[in-house]
Coordinates of C-alpha atoms in Angstrom, one line a residue:
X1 CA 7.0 21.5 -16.5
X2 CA 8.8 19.7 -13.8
X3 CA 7.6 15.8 -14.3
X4 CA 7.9 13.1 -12.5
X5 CA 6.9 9.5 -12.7
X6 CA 6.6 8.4 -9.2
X7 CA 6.3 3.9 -9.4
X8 CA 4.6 2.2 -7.0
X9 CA 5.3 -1.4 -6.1
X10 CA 3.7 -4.0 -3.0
X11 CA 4.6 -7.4 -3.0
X12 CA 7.9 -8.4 -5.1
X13 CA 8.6 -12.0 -5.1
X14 CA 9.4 -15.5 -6.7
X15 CA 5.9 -15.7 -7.3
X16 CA 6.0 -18.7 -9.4
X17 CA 7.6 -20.8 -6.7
X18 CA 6.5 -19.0 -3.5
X19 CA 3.6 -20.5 -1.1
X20 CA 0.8 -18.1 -2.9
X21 CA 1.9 -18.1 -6.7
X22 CA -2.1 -16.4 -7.3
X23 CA -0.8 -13.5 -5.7
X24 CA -1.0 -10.1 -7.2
X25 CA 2.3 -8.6 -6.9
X26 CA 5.4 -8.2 -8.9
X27 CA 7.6 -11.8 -10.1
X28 CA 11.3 -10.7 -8.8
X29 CA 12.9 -11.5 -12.2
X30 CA 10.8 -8.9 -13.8
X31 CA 11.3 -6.5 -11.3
X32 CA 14.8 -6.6 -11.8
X33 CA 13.9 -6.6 -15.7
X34 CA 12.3 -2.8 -15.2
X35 CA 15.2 -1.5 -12.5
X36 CA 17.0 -2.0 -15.7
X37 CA 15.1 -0.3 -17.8
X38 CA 14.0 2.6 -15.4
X39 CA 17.9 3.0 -14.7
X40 CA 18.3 3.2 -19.1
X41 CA 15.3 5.2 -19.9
X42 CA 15.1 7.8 -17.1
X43 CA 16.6 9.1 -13.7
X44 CA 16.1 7.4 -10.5
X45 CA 16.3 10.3 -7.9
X46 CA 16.0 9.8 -4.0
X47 CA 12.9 11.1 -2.1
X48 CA 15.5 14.0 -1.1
X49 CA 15.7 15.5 -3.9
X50 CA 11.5 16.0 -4.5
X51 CA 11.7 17.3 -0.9
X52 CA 14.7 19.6 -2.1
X53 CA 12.6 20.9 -4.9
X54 CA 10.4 22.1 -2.6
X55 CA 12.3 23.5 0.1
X56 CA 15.3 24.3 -1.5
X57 CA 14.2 25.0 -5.2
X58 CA 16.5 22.3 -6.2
X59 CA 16.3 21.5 -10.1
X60 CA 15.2 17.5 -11.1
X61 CA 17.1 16.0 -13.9
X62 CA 14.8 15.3 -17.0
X63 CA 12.5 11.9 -17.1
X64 CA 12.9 11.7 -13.6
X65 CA 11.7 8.6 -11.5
X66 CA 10.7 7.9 -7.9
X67 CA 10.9 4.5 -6.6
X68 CA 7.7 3.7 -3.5
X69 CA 7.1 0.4 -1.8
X70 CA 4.2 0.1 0.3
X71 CA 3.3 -1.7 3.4
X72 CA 6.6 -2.9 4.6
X73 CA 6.7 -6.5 3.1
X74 CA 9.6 -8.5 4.1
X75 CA 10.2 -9.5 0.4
X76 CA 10.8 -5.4 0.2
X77 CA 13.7 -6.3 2.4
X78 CA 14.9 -9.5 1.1
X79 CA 14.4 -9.1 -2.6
X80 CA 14.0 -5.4 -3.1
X81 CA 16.9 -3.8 -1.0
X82 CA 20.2 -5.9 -2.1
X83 CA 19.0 -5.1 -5.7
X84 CA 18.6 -1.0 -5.1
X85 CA 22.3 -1.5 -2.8
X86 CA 24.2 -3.2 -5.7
X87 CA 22.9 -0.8 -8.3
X88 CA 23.2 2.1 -6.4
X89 CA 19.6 3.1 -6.3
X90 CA 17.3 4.3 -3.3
X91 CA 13.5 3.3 -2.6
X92 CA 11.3 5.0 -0.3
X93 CA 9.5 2.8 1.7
X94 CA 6.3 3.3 4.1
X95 CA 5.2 0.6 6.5
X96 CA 1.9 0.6 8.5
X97 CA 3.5 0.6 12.4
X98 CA 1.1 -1.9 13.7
X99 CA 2.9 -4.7 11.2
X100 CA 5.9 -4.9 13.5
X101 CA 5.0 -3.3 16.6
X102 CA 1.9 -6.0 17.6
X103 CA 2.9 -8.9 15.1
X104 CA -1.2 -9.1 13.3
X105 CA -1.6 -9.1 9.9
X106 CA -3.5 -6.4 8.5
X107 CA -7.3 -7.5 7.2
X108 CA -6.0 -5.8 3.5
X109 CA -3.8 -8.8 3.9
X110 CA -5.9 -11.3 4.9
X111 CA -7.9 -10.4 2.1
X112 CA -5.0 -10.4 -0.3
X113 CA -3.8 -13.7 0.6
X114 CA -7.3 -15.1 0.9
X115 CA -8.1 -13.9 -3.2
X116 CA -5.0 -15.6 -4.1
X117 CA -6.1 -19.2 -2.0
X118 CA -9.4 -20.0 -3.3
X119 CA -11.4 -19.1 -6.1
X120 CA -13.4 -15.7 -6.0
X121 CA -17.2 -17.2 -6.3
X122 CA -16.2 -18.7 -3.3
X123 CA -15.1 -16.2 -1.6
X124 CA -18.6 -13.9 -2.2
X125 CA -20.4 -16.8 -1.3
X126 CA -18.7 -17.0 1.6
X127 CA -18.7 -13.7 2.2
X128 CA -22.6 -13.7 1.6
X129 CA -23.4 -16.5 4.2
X130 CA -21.5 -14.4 6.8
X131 CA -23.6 -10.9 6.3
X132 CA -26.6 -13.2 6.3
X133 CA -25.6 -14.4 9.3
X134 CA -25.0 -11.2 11.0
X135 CA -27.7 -8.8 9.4
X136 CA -30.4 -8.1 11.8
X137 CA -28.8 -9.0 14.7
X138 CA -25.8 -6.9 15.9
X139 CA -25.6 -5.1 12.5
X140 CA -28.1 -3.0 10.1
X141 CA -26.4 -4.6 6.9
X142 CA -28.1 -3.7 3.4
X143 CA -28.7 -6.8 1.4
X144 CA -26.4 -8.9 -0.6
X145 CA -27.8 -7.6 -4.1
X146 CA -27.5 -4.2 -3.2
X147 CA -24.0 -4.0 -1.8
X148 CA -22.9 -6.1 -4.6
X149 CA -24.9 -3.1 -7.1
X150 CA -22.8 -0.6 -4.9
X151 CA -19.6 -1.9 -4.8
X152 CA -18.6 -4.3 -7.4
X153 CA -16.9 -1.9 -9.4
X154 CA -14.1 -2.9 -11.9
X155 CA -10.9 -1.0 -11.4
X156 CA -7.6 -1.3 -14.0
X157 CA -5.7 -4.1 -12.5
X158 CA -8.7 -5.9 -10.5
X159 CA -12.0 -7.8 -12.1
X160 CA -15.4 -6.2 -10.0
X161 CA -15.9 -9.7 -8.0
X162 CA -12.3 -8.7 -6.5
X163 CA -13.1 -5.1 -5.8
X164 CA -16.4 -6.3 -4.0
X165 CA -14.5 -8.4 -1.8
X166 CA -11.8 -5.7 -1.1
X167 CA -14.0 -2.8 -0.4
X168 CA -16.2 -4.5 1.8
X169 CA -13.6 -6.4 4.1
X170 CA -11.8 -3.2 3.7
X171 CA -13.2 0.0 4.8
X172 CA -17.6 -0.3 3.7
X173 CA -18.4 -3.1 7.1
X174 CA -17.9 -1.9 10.5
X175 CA -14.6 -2.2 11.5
X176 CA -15.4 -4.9 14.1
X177 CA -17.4 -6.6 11.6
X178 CA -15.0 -7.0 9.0
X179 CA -12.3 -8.1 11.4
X180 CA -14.3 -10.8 12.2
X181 CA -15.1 -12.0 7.9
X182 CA -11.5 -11.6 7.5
X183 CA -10.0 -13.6 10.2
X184 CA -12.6 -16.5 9.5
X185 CA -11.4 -16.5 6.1
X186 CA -8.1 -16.2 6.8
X187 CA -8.2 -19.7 8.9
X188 CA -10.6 -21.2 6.3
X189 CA -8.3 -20.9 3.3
X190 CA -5.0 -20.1 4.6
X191 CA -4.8 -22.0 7.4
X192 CA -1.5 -20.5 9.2
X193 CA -1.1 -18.8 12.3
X194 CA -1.6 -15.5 12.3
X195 CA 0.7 -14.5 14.8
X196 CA 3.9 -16.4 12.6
X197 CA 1.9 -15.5 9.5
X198 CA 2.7 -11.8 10.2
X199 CA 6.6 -12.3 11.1
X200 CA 7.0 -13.8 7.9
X201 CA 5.0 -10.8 5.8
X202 CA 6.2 -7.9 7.0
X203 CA 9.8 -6.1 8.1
X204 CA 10.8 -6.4 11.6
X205 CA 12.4 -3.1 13.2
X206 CA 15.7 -3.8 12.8
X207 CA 15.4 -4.6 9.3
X208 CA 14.4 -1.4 9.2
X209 CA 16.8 0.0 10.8
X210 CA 19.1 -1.6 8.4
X211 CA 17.6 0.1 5.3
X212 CA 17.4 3.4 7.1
X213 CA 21.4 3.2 7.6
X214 CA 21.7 2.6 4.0
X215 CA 20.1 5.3 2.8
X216 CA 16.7 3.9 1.9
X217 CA 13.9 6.2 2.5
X218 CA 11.7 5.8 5.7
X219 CA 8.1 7.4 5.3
X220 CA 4.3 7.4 7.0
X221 CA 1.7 4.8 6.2
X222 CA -0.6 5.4 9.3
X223 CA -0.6 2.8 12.2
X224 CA -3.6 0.9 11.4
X225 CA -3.7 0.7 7.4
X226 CA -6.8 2.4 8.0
X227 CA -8.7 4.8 5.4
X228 CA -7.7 7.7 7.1
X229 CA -10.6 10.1 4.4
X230 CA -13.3 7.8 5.9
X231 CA -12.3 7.9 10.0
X232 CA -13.7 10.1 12.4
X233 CA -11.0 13.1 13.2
X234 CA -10.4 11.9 16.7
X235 CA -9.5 8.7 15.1
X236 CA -7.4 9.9 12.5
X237 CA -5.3 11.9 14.1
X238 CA -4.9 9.0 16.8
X239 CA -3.8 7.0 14.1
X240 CA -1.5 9.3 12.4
X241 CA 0.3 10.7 15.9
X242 CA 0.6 6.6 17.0
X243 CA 2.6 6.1 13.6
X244 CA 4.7 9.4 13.8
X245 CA 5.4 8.2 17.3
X246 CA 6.5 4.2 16.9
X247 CA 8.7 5.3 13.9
X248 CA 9.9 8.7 15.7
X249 CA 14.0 8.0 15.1
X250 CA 13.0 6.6 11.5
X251 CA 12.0 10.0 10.6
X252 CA 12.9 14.0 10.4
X253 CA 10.4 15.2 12.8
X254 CA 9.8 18.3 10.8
X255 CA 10.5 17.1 7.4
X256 CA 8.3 13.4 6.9
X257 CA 6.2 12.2 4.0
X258 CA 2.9 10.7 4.2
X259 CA 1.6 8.0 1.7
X260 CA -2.3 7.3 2.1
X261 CA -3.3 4.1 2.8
X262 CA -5.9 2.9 0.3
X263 CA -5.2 6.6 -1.7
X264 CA -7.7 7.9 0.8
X265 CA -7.3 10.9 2.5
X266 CA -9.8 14.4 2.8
X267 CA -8.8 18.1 4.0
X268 CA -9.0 17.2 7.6
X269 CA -6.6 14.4 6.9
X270 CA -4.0 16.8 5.1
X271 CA -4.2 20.1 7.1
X272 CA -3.2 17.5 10.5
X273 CA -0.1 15.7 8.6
X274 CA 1.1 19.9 8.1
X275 CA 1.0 20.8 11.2
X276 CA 2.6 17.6 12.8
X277 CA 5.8 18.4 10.1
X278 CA 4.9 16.4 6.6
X279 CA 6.4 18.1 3.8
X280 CA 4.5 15.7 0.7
X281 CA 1.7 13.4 0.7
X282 CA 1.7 10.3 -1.9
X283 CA -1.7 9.5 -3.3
X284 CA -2.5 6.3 -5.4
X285 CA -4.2 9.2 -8.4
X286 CA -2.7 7.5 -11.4
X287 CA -1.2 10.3 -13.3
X288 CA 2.2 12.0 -13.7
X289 CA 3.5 13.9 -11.0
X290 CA 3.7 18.0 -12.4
X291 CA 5.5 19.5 -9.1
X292 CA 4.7 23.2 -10.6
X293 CA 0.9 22.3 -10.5
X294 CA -0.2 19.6 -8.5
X295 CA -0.5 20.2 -4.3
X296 CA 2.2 18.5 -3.2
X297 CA 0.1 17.0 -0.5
X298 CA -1.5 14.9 -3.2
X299 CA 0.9 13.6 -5.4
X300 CA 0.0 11.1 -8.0
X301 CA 1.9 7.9 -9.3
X302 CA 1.9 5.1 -11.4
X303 CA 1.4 1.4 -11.0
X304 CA 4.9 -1.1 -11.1
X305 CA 2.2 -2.1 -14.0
X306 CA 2.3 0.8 -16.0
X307 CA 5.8 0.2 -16.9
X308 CA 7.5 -2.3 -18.9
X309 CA 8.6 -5.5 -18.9
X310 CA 4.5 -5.3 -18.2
X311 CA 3.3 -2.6 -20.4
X312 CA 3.7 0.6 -21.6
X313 CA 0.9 2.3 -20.0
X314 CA 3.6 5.1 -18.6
X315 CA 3.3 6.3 -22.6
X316 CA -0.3 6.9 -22.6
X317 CA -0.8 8.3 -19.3
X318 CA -0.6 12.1 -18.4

């Protein structure tokens, strides 16, 4: 069986001394703890060579090991790239198009760097006070108790207060709506301008560039960030063709690979990304990738959290 442990990693940074040390992401020193022991314990290959398995029947090494980074952070390109150049290594990274082309940060951002400002009771009350507001008159909103019943679901890394928050400022609101809750806690608790607020966060396109010269792997995330399994198909593909065409010379027309925003994705969303050229699709399925079985539209991967210096979740996960 042809395995393959494909790691996912967001936000890697000096968390302890950075502006948001709340932050749920990855403290650099550990990061460069596991490159260690990924590089020791099994084989980093390059996306390349899953694509060549595919394509060209290409053979992977034993324990082998993909290396994604999502989002396009610009600690990805501070932090993460010199460490994958001096050792050697590649990452594949997938950045939402809208982060550098228009300069706003994303509302799963906002959210992020809301949970990590202010304590989470806060934030549902807030939260609550605003769908109060709103229910009844430009929105049919179902009450506080029940969308909390609905939605507050506890997931592995994330306590069911946090989800709430997420999935509602996320994809459950109308997209207008949740714009709207996002910004206003965005000003609230962080404070910053959005507009500089996103130059610092994410990549700009020549950093970009920069990676793509050195051999880092350049892949899909949509335009938006949006759920592309819960959109309309009109607006998914609108989405999907926007992204394919701002990061058109960062990628092999006929050869790309998608990675879901959210993990969300349906058969609509998959037979489009064929027939524009995608050869693989990343999921966020926690499992271990088996390239003879899986579809290789929907492969799975682990968390940066399933693997030490964090824990040794890769062991118990198949």
């Amino acid at each position: 069986m042809p395995k393959l442990y494909i790691v996912m990693y967001h936000y890697v940074r000096n968390l302890k001394y950075s502006r948001f040390p709340e932050l749920k992401g990855l403290d650099l020193e550990l990061f460069k703890e596991q490159i260690k022991f990924l590089k020791n314990n099994f084989n980093i290959i390059r996306m390349e060579d899953v694509i060549a398995y595919y394509t060209e029947n290409y053979v992977l090494p034993e324990n082998a090991v993909l290396l994604t980074f999502d989002d396009g952070y610009s600690d990805n390109y501070l932090n993460v790239f010199p460490i994958l150049q001096e050792e050697k290594l590649q990452g594949s990274f997938f950045i939402p198009a809208k982060t550098f082309i228009e300069h706003q940060v994303l509302d799963v951002n906002k959210v992020h760097f809301v949970l990590a400002s202010t304590n989470i009771n806060n934030l549902i009350q807030d939260l609550f006070q605003e769908l109060d507001y709103y229910r009844g008159r430009e929105y049919d909103i179902p009450s506080n108790q029940e969308l909390f019943h609905t939605y507050a679901k506890e997931e592995r890394f994330d306590k069911k207060e946090t989800i709430f928050v997420k999935r509602l400022l996320q994809t459950v609101l109308p997209e207008k709506l949740r714009n709207r809750i996002a910004s206003n806690m965005f000003d609230k608790y962080v404070g910053l301008s959005e507009e500089k607020f996103a130059y610092e966060l994410y990549v700009n396109y020549e950093q970009i560039k920069c990676m793509k010269r050195a051999g880092m792997y350049i892949g899909i995330h949509g335009y938006n960030h949006y759920w592309l399994g819960n959109l309309e198909v009109e607006k998914m593909q609108k989405d999907i063709k926007r992204a394919l065409e701002v990061m058109g010379d960062m990628v092999v027309s006929d050869s790309w690979v998608m990675n879901y925003p959210y993990g969300s994705y349906n058969d609509e969303v998959i037979s489009y990304i064929k027939d524009k050229g995608c050869v693989l699709g990343l999921t966020t399925d926690v499992k271990i990738a088996d390239l003879s079985a899986d579809n290789r539209y929907l492969l799975p991967r682990l968390d940066t959290n399933d693997f030490p210096p964090k824990s040794e979740n890769y062991t118990k996960i198949h």
